[in-house]
Short mmCIF file of C-alpha atoms and ligand atoms in Angstrom, two decimals:
data_model
loop_
_atom_site.label_atom_id
_atom_site.label_comp_id
_atom_site.label_asym_id
_atom_site.label_seq_id
_atom_site.Cartn_x
_atom_site.Cartn_y
_atom_site.Cartn_z
CA MET H 1 35.06 5.18 -2.16
CA ARG H 2 35.30 7.66 -4.26
CA PRO H 3 34.96 11.25 -2.91
CA GLY H 4 32.98 14.36 -3.28
CA THR H 5 31.88 17.22 -1.84
CA LEU H 6 29.69 16.79 0.87
CA GLN H 7 30.39 17.03 4.26
CA LEU H 8 28.15 14.55 6.22
CA GLN H 9 28.91 13.56 9.87
CA SER H 10 26.85 10.46 10.28
CA LEU H 11 24.57 8.57 7.95
CA PRO H 12 21.03 8.37 8.22
CA PRO H 13 18.69 5.85 9.46
CA LEU H 14 18.18 2.89 6.91
CA SER H 15 15.01 1.58 5.68
CA LEU H 16 14.39 -0.95 2.64
CA TYR H 17 12.41 -0.74 0.28
CA VAL H 18 10.81 -4.37 -2.48
CA HIS H 19 9.54 -3.96 -5.33
CA LEU H 20 6.85 -6.64 -6.27
CA PRO H 21 5.32 -5.28 -9.67
CA TRP H 22 2.81 -7.00 -11.07
CA CYS H 23 -1.43 -6.57 -11.01
CA LEU H 24 -4.65 -8.05 -12.01
CA LYS H 25 -5.25 -5.16 -14.38
CA LYS H 26 -3.45 -2.29 -14.95
CA CYS H 27 -5.86 0.66 -13.64
CA PRO H 28 -6.18 3.76 -16.05
CA TYR H 29 -4.88 6.19 -13.72
CA CYS H 30 -1.71 4.47 -12.77
CA ASP H 31 1.89 5.15 -13.67
CA PHE H 32 3.95 3.25 -10.83
CA ASN H 33 6.02 0.34 -12.50
CA SER H 34 3.40 -2.07 -12.73
CA HIS H 35 2.35 -4.36 -15.10
CA GLU H 36 -0.78 -6.43 -15.50
CA TRP H 37 0.28 -10.18 -15.23
CA THR H 38 -2.15 -11.63 -18.07
CA ALA H 39 -0.72 -8.73 -20.24
CA THR H 40 2.96 -9.95 -19.47
CA ALA H 41 2.29 -13.87 -19.61
CA GLY H 42 -0.53 -16.61 -20.81
CA ALA H 43 -3.16 -16.05 -18.56
CA ASN H 44 -2.58 -19.52 -17.36
CA GLU H 45 0.93 -18.91 -16.26
CA ALA H 46 1.44 -18.56 -13.00
CA LEU H 47 3.60 -16.15 -10.95
CA PRO H 48 7.27 -16.45 -11.33
CA GLU H 49 7.24 -16.39 -7.57
CA ALA H 50 10.07 -18.09 -7.07
CA ARG H 51 12.63 -16.70 -9.68
CA TYR H 52 11.54 -13.47 -8.73
CA LEU H 53 12.40 -13.88 -5.01
CA ASP H 54 15.91 -15.65 -6.46
CA ALA H 55 16.31 -12.53 -8.00
CA LEU H 56 15.46 -10.07 -5.11
CA ARG H 57 17.61 -12.44 -3.03
CA ALA H 58 20.91 -11.61 -5.73
CA ASP H 59 20.24 -7.75 -5.99
CA LEU H 60 19.98 -7.22 -2.50
CA THR H 61 23.58 -9.61 -2.11
CA ALA H 62 24.91 -7.17 -4.61
CA SER H 63 24.40 -4.07 -3.22
CA LEU H 64 25.26 -5.66 0.49
CA PRO H 65 28.85 -3.63 -0.12
CA LEU H 66 26.69 -0.32 0.22
CA ILE H 67 24.76 -0.62 3.24
CA TRP H 68 27.83 -2.37 5.10
CA GLY H 69 27.36 -2.89 8.88
CA ARG H 70 24.49 -0.28 8.55
CA PRO H 71 20.98 -1.56 10.70
CA VAL H 72 17.86 -1.47 8.70
CA HIS H 73 14.83 -0.38 10.61
CA SER H 74 11.58 -0.95 8.27
CA VAL H 75 11.07 -2.92 5.36
CA PHE H 76 8.11 -1.77 2.82
CA ILE H 77 6.98 -4.38 0.22
CA GLY H 78 5.19 -1.93 -2.05
CA GLY H 79 3.75 -2.56 -6.23
CA GLY H 80 2.18 -3.19 -8.17
CA THR H 81 0.13 -5.42 -6.12
CA PRO H 82 2.34 -7.33 -3.21
CA SER H 83 -0.85 -9.56 -1.82
CA LEU H 84 -0.88 -11.27 -5.40
CA PHE H 85 2.41 -13.07 -3.64
CA SER H 86 1.48 -15.43 -1.82
CA PRO H 87 2.28 -15.93 2.08
CA ALA H 88 4.57 -18.79 1.69
CA ALA H 89 6.08 -16.06 -0.75
CA ILE H 90 6.06 -13.56 1.81
CA ASP H 91 7.29 -15.54 4.35
CA ARG H 92 10.57 -17.13 2.19
CA LEU H 93 11.29 -12.86 1.25
CA LEU H 94 11.16 -11.94 4.37
CA GLY H 95 13.62 -14.83 5.85
CA ASP H 96 15.76 -14.01 2.94
CA ILE H 97 15.78 -10.72 4.08
CA ARG H 98 16.57 -11.34 7.99
CA SER H 99 19.54 -13.65 6.96
CA LEU H 100 21.03 -10.85 4.88
CA VAL H 101 21.04 -7.42 6.72
CA ARG H 102 20.79 -6.26 9.86
CA LEU H 103 17.03 -5.93 10.68
CA ASP H 104 15.85 -4.55 13.63
CA ALA H 105 13.97 -7.02 16.15
CA ASP H 106 10.95 -4.79 15.77
CA ALA H 107 11.36 -3.39 12.28
CA GLU H 108 8.18 -2.16 10.99
CA ILE H 109 7.58 -4.91 8.16
CA THR H 110 4.41 -2.92 5.75
CA LEU H 111 2.45 -5.06 3.01
CA GLU H 112 0.63 -3.32 0.43
CA ALA H 113 -2.60 -5.20 -0.42
CA ASN H 114 -5.16 -4.91 -2.52
CA PRO H 115 -9.27 -6.12 -1.61
CA GLY H 116 -9.40 -7.60 -4.95
CA THR H 117 -6.75 -10.39 -4.19
CA PHE H 118 -8.38 -10.54 -0.63
CA GLU H 119 -9.34 -13.84 0.82
CA LYS H 120 -10.12 -15.19 4.02
CA ASP H 121 -7.04 -16.46 6.12
CA ARG H 122 -4.86 -14.77 3.53
CA PHE H 123 -4.40 -10.98 5.39
CA ARG H 124 -3.88 -13.45 8.97
CA ALA H 125 -1.31 -15.60 7.03
CA PHE H 126 1.14 -12.58 5.92
CA ARG H 127 0.94 -11.45 9.73
CA GLU H 128 2.17 -14.49 10.72
CA ALA H 129 4.70 -14.25 8.07
CA GLY H 130 5.67 -11.21 9.62
CA VAL H 131 4.32 -8.87 7.83
CA THR H 132 3.64 -5.77 10.96
CA ARG H 133 1.59 -3.67 9.19
CA LEU H 134 -1.09 -3.68 6.42
CA SER H 135 -1.93 -1.15 3.52
CA ILE H 136 -5.25 -1.92 1.58
CA GLY H 137 -5.65 0.04 -1.20
CA VAL H 138 -9.45 0.89 -1.04
CA GLN H 139 -9.52 3.65 -2.87
CA SER H 140 -13.28 4.45 -2.39
CA PHE H 141 -16.15 2.57 -1.07
CA ASN H 142 -18.25 3.76 -3.39
CA ASP H 143 -18.92 1.06 -6.15
CA GLN H 144 -19.64 3.74 -9.21
CA HIS H 145 -16.16 5.34 -8.29
CA LEU H 146 -14.66 2.02 -8.40
CA LYS H 147 -16.19 1.37 -11.75
CA ALA H 148 -15.23 4.50 -13.05
CA LEU H 149 -11.13 4.17 -11.91
CA GLY H 150 -10.88 1.02 -13.32
CA ARG H 151 -10.85 -0.91 -10.26
CA VAL H 152 -11.27 -4.73 -10.32
CA HIS H 153 -12.86 -4.51 -6.52
CA ASP H 154 -16.17 -3.30 -5.27
CA ALA H 155 -16.87 -1.71 -2.04
CA ASN H 156 -17.95 -4.90 -0.39
CA GLN H 157 -14.55 -6.91 -0.94
CA ALA H 158 -13.30 -3.18 0.35
CA LYS H 159 -15.02 -3.75 2.99
CA ALA H 160 -14.26 -6.96 3.97
CA ALA H 161 -10.47 -6.43 3.24
CA VAL H 162 -10.49 -4.19 5.91
CA GLU H 163 -12.59 -5.95 8.46
CA GLU H 164 -9.93 -7.95 8.26
CA ALA H 165 -6.79 -5.93 8.76
CA ALA H 166 -8.20 -4.83 11.71
CA ARG H 167 -8.50 -8.56 12.78
CA SER H 168 -5.66 -9.28 11.93
CA PHE H 169 -2.94 -6.32 12.72
CA ASP H 170 -2.11 -4.51 15.25
CA THR H 171 -1.67 -1.63 12.71
CA PHE H 172 -2.58 -0.53 9.26
CA ASN H 173 -3.60 1.69 6.44
CA LEU H 174 -6.38 2.58 3.81
CA ASP H 175 -5.12 3.91 0.65
CA ILE H 176 -8.09 6.72 -0.62
CA MET H 177 -8.59 8.54 -3.17
CA TYR H 178 -10.85 12.11 -3.29
CA ALA H 179 -11.60 14.35 -6.19
CA LEU H 180 -12.69 11.16 -8.49
CA PRO H 181 -14.77 11.19 -11.93
CA GLY H 182 -18.43 12.02 -10.78
CA GLN H 183 -17.57 12.32 -7.33
CA SER H 184 -19.22 15.17 -5.28
CA LEU H 185 -18.97 16.84 -1.75
CA ALA H 186 -21.88 14.07 -0.42
CA ASP H 187 -19.81 11.43 -2.01
CA CYS H 188 -16.54 12.12 -0.62
CA GLU H 189 -17.82 12.78 2.57
CA LYS H 190 -19.61 9.38 2.61
CA ASP H 191 -16.40 8.37 1.98
CA ILE H 192 -14.69 9.21 4.31
CA ARG H 193 -17.26 8.58 6.96
CA THR H 194 -17.17 4.35 5.92
CA ALA H 195 -13.43 4.96 6.22
CA LEU H 196 -13.52 5.79 9.72
CA SER H 197 -16.04 3.53 11.00
CA PHE H 198 -13.41 1.41 10.98
CA ALA H 199 -11.19 2.98 13.32
CA PRO H 200 -8.34 2.67 10.91
CA PRO H 201 -4.78 4.08 12.82
CA HIS H 202 -3.55 5.41 9.31
CA ILE H 203 -5.13 7.01 6.36
CA SER H 204 -3.72 8.15 3.12
CA ILE H 205 -5.71 10.51 1.31
CA TYR H 206 -4.18 11.28 -2.01
CA HIS H 207 -6.26 13.85 -4.52
CA LEU H 208 -6.36 11.66 -8.04
CA THR H 209 -4.05 12.99 -10.74
CA LEU H 210 -3.78 12.70 -14.45
CA GLU H 211 -0.50 11.34 -14.83
CA PRO H 212 1.74 11.73 -17.91
CA ASN H 213 1.47 8.26 -20.51
CA THR H 214 -1.48 7.03 -18.64
CA TYR H 215 -4.64 5.75 -20.19
CA PHE H 216 -6.69 8.69 -18.19
CA ALA H 217 -3.97 11.48 -19.47
CA LYS H 218 -5.19 10.46 -22.84
CA TYR H 219 -9.03 9.94 -22.57
CA PRO H 220 -9.37 12.20 -19.30
CA PRO H 221 -12.41 12.00 -17.62
CA ALA H 222 -14.57 14.36 -16.80
CA LEU H 223 -13.34 15.75 -12.82
CA PRO H 224 -15.06 17.85 -9.74
CA GLN H 225 -13.49 21.95 -10.43
CA GLU H 226 -10.82 22.76 -8.45
CA ASP H 227 -12.81 24.63 -5.85
CA ASP H 228 -14.71 21.74 -4.76
CA ALA H 229 -11.27 19.10 -4.76
CA TRP H 230 -10.47 21.97 -1.95
CA ASP H 231 -13.46 22.14 -0.56
CA MET H 232 -12.99 18.62 -0.48
CA LEU H 233 -10.03 18.69 1.51
CA ASP H 234 -11.30 20.92 4.20
CA LEU H 235 -13.89 18.04 4.79
CA ILE H 236 -11.09 15.30 4.74
CA THR H 237 -8.57 17.26 7.28
CA ASP H 238 -11.59 18.53 9.02
CA THR H 239 -13.35 14.95 9.85
CA THR H 240 -10.32 12.90 10.28
CA ALA H 241 -8.99 15.45 12.63
CA ARG H 242 -12.57 14.96 15.00
CA ALA H 243 -12.15 10.77 15.03
CA GLY H 244 -8.52 11.77 16.59
CA LEU H 245 -5.99 11.56 13.32
CA GLY H 246 -3.56 13.89 13.01
CA ARG H 247 -2.37 15.15 9.62
CA TYR H 248 1.17 14.50 9.88
CA GLU H 249 2.27 14.45 6.22
CA VAL H 250 0.00 16.60 2.91
CA SER H 251 -1.45 13.18 2.87
CA ALA H 252 -0.94 10.93 5.32
CA TYR H 253 -3.45 11.16 8.93
CA ALA H 254 -2.49 8.86 11.84
CA ARG H 255 -3.92 8.26 15.28
CA GLU H 256 -1.16 9.06 18.23
CA GLY H 257 2.23 6.29 17.84
CA HIS H 258 0.73 5.03 14.31
CA ARG H 259 2.45 7.54 11.54
CA CYS H 260 4.42 5.40 8.90
CA TRP H 261 7.83 5.06 10.43
CA HIS H 262 9.20 3.85 6.56
CA ASN H 263 7.71 6.86 4.53
CA LEU H 264 8.59 9.41 7.69
CA ASN H 265 12.31 8.15 7.32
CA TYR H 266 12.09 8.93 3.20
CA TRP H 267 10.42 12.79 4.02
CA GLN H 268 13.14 13.06 6.36
CA PHE H 269 15.37 13.02 4.12
CA GLY H 270 16.72 9.07 5.26
CA ASP H 271 18.17 6.40 3.85
CA TYR H 272 16.91 3.64 1.75
CA LEU H 273 17.67 0.44 -0.58
CA GLY H 274 15.18 -0.06 -3.20
CA ILE H 275 15.08 -3.54 -4.58
CA GLY H 276 13.24 -4.96 -7.12
CA ALA H 277 12.26 -3.82 -10.77
CA GLY H 278 12.58 -0.30 -11.75
CA ALA H 279 13.21 -0.04 -7.60
CA HIS H 280 15.05 3.65 -6.64
CA SER H 281 17.19 3.89 -3.86
CA LYS H 282 18.69 7.23 -1.86
CA LEU H 283 21.99 6.28 -0.04
CA SER H 284 24.49 8.45 2.01
CA PHE H 285 28.09 8.21 2.24
CA ALA H 286 30.63 10.30 3.94
CA HIS H 287 31.39 12.99 0.52
CA ARG H 288 28.06 12.05 -1.64
CA ILE H 289 24.83 10.81 -1.75
CA GLY H 290 23.85 8.56 -4.45
CA ARG H 291 20.65 7.18 -5.97
CA PRO H 292 20.70 3.94 -8.49
CA VAL H 293 17.77 3.12 -10.37
CA ARG H 294 16.87 -1.17 -11.05
CA VAL H 295 16.73 -2.60 -14.79
CA ARG H 296 12.15 -1.52 -14.95
CA ASP H 297 10.93 -4.83 -17.43
CA PRO H 298 10.51 -7.35 -14.86
CA ARG H 299 11.37 -10.43 -16.93
CA LEU H 300 14.54 -8.24 -17.64
CA TYR H 301 15.12 -7.46 -14.56
CA MET H 302 14.87 -10.91 -13.18
CA GLU H 303 18.04 -11.80 -16.11
CA ARG H 304 19.99 -9.04 -15.03
CA ALA H 305 19.63 -9.24 -10.94
CA LEU H 306 20.55 -13.05 -11.53
CA ALA H 307 23.47 -12.29 -13.19
CA GLY H 308 24.25 -9.59 -10.33
CA ASP H 309 23.55 -6.64 -12.60
CA ALA H 310 20.46 -5.06 -12.34
CA VAL H 311 20.96 -1.51 -11.34
CA VAL H 312 20.63 0.97 -14.56
CA SER H 313 21.85 4.30 -13.34
CA ALA H 314 23.64 5.82 -10.15
CA ASP H 315 23.10 9.56 -10.17
CA GLU H 316 24.83 11.44 -7.17
CA VAL H 317 22.66 13.92 -6.34
CA SER H 318 24.70 17.19 -7.00
CA ARG H 319 25.37 20.23 -4.02
CA LYS H 320 22.97 22.18 -6.27
CA GLN H 321 19.94 20.11 -6.56
CA LEU H 322 20.43 18.84 -3.25
CA PRO H 323 18.22 21.33 -0.80
CA PHE H 324 15.32 21.51 -3.61
CA GLU H 325 15.54 17.62 -2.94
CA PHE H 326 15.12 17.67 1.14
CA MET H 327 12.28 20.19 0.94
CA LEU H 328 10.49 17.99 -1.87
CA ASN H 329 10.73 15.66 1.07
CA ALA H 330 10.87 17.92 4.86
CA LEU H 331 8.59 20.47 3.67
CA ARG H 332 5.27 17.57 2.93
CA LEU H 333 5.59 17.01 7.03
CA ARG H 334 3.39 19.28 9.47
CA ASP H 335 6.32 19.09 11.91
CA GLY H 336 8.83 20.42 9.36
CA PHE H 337 12.66 19.58 10.10
CA THR H 338 15.46 21.65 12.52
CA LEU H 339 18.22 23.39 10.59
CA GLN H 340 20.87 20.67 12.34
CA GLN H 341 18.24 17.98 10.27
CA PHE H 342 19.55 20.07 7.11
CA THR H 343 22.98 19.87 7.61
CA GLU H 344 23.14 16.64 8.97
CA ARG H 345 21.28 14.71 6.15
CA THR H 346 22.52 17.14 3.24
CA GLY H 347 26.37 17.78 4.30
CA LEU H 348 26.03 21.20 3.29
CA PRO H 349 26.40 24.68 5.08
CA LEU H 350 22.61 26.90 6.09
CA SER H 351 24.09 29.17 3.93
CA SER H 352 22.98 27.09 0.72
CA ILE H 353 19.40 28.00 1.76
CA ASP H 354 19.29 31.03 3.92
CA GLN H 355 18.02 33.66 1.31
CA ALA H 356 14.99 30.97 0.03
CA LEU H 357 14.78 30.67 3.71
CA GLN H 358 13.75 34.05 4.02
CA GLN H 359 11.71 34.45 1.15
CA ALA H 360 9.65 31.66 2.29
CA GLN H 361 9.00 33.56 5.47
CA ASP H 362 8.48 36.60 3.40
CA GLN H 363 5.55 34.39 2.16
CA GLY H 364 4.34 33.15 5.10
CA TRP H 365 4.95 30.07 3.96
CA VAL H 366 7.21 29.37 6.53
CA THR H 367 7.57 29.63 10.49
CA LEU H 368 11.17 29.92 11.50
CA ASP H 369 10.97 28.94 15.49
CA ALA H 370 14.13 28.21 17.55
CA SER H 371 15.93 26.65 14.50
CA TRP H 372 12.60 24.21 13.88
CA VAL H 373 11.69 24.82 10.08
CA ARG H 374 7.50 24.50 9.77
CA PRO H 375 5.70 24.74 7.11
CA THR H 376 2.47 27.15 7.52
CA ALA H 377 -1.28 26.34 6.35
CA ARG H 378 -0.94 29.10 3.52
CA GLY H 379 2.42 26.79 2.99
CA PHE H 380 0.57 23.60 2.64
CA ASP H 381 -1.78 25.09 0.04
CA PHE H 382 1.22 26.43 -2.17
CA LEU H 383 3.60 23.71 -1.81
CA SER H 384 4.93 23.27 -5.08
CA ASP H 385 5.47 27.01 -5.34
CA LEU H 386 6.84 27.08 -1.69
CA GLN H 387 9.86 24.08 -2.69
CA SER H 388 10.49 25.69 -6.20
CA LEU H 389 11.98 28.42 -4.03
CA PHE H 390 14.71 26.11 -2.91
CA LEU H 391 15.41 25.25 -6.45
CA ALA H 392 18.90 25.96 -8.22
CA ASP H 393 19.30 29.04 -10.14
C1 SAM P 1 2.06 1.98 -5.12
S1 SAM P 1 -0.25 2.20 -5.48
C2 SAM P 1 -0.66 0.43 -5.26
C3 SAM P 1 -1.54 0.32 -3.95
C4 SAM P 1 -2.09 -0.86 -4.88
N1 SAM P 1 -1.35 -1.81 -5.95
C5 SAM P 1 -3.36 -0.33 -5.05
O1 SAM P 1 -3.92 0.43 -6.07
O2 SAM P 1 -4.28 -0.78 -4.63
C6 SAM P 1 -0.39 3.43 -3.97
C7 SAM P 1 -1.53 4.30 -3.93
O3 SAM P 1 -1.42 5.69 -5.08
C8 SAM P 1 -2.23 6.37 -5.06
N2 SAM P 1 -2.33 6.43 -5.78
C9 SAM P 1 -1.74 5.66 -7.41
N3 SAM P 1 -2.27 6.46 -8.81
C10 SAM P 1 -2.67 7.65 -8.28
C11 SAM P 1 -3.00 8.90 -9.16
N4 SAM P 1 -2.45 9.01 -10.31
N5 SAM P 1 -3.18 9.90 -8.41
C12 SAM P 1 -3.28 9.55 -7.21
N6 SAM P 1 -3.35 9.28 -6.02
C13 SAM P 1 -2.86 7.41 -7.17
C14 SAM P 1 -2.94 5.38 -5.15
O4 SAM P 1 -4.08 5.45 -4.00
C15 SAM P 1 -2.54 3.63 -4.30
O5 SAM P 1 -3.72 2.97 -3.39
S1 SF4 P 2 -3.68 -1.76 -9.21
FE1 SF4 P 2 -2.58 -0.14 -7.71
S2 SF4 P 2 0.37 -0.81 -9.29
FE2 SF4 P 2 -1.77 -1.64 -9.65
S3 SF4 P 2 -2.40 -0.48 -11.42
FE3 SF4 P 2 -3.83 -0.10 -10.01
S4 SF4 P 2 -3.09 1.31 -8.58
FE4 SF4 P 2 -1.61 1.03 -9.81
#
């Protein structure tokens, strides 16, 4: 290993992220590395499941020296639309992973599913393949808003998908977005109440954002005013809390015992190996932290991964960037972090954040209590400003 300037006494827990990059249709707001399958190939050509799985296996094999001997505590199969892959393909993928890495026996294994790919028995088959947690991209239960978002599913399909997830899985998540084109506070309330009627153990609720280089960035729809969006967020936090779901992260709400282990590991600045087209990783070593990135285009990725060379860049996080990178994650958590976690996970001394932490306290954005740093409600509202205090000069 090349030397670096950090001093990590121990390595954090390790997770595995697997990216499956295809979707039935590209949504106009989406800037993820997702590709319309019909645009990538002829409409009648089947998804190259076997070749992509071969590429993932080769990619993981080539990465093993970077995670040698470390147990893997969670797997997240994200996209794109992973539920486009057949249950047999997911079964093979998980078999490959188990044969190559030390996957914990009780590891959390999440798969993202789109209601537009819902078929009876499919979700149960994912469960039988070893998936323990399904994350369903509902977005809204309102047909008009689903249409405005360019989604391929309607409200009835969303409801059927959620019902099946509740039947087949002990734990599952619903992805919901708010501040949608034409959405009123009453519409938002109806969406949240419908979501809660399925008693979901976990909900992720995101403010719709206009991301650069998307169709919506070029042709912006009329969105609710900022004040109205704040009212929606207050309503969401209140209504979910009454239903027993605590807001443990800026966008994540869970019943006791149902927090997402995988995402918590990201937010606690744990390590993750990301395989698949365009996947990002964060890997710690005794004296440095690396961030390898895979080639983004799915076809090129398959070629390169099969040749054992899928990584296009492997920058190191500099000492200067580290405090901000840590805070980008840890300050998203209601419970924040301990000062010991900061030194353990970054390998930096506390003096590197002393000043910024004092400023954050002076602003009333965090509290420091027996070495616990927690964002206040106001800190959550001004999260970007709070995190920016930790930017290098
Ligand atoms: C990586 S996407 C994949 C999930 C799945 N493909 C789907 O869309 O149903 C994860 C979630 O991010 C959220 N998301 C994607 N683009 C967003 C945007 N521009 N603003 C807010 N949330 C967004 C959506 O809720 C989506 O379900
Ligand atoms: S289905 Fe999900 S990943 Fe695919 S384009 Fe839409 S938001 Fe993006």
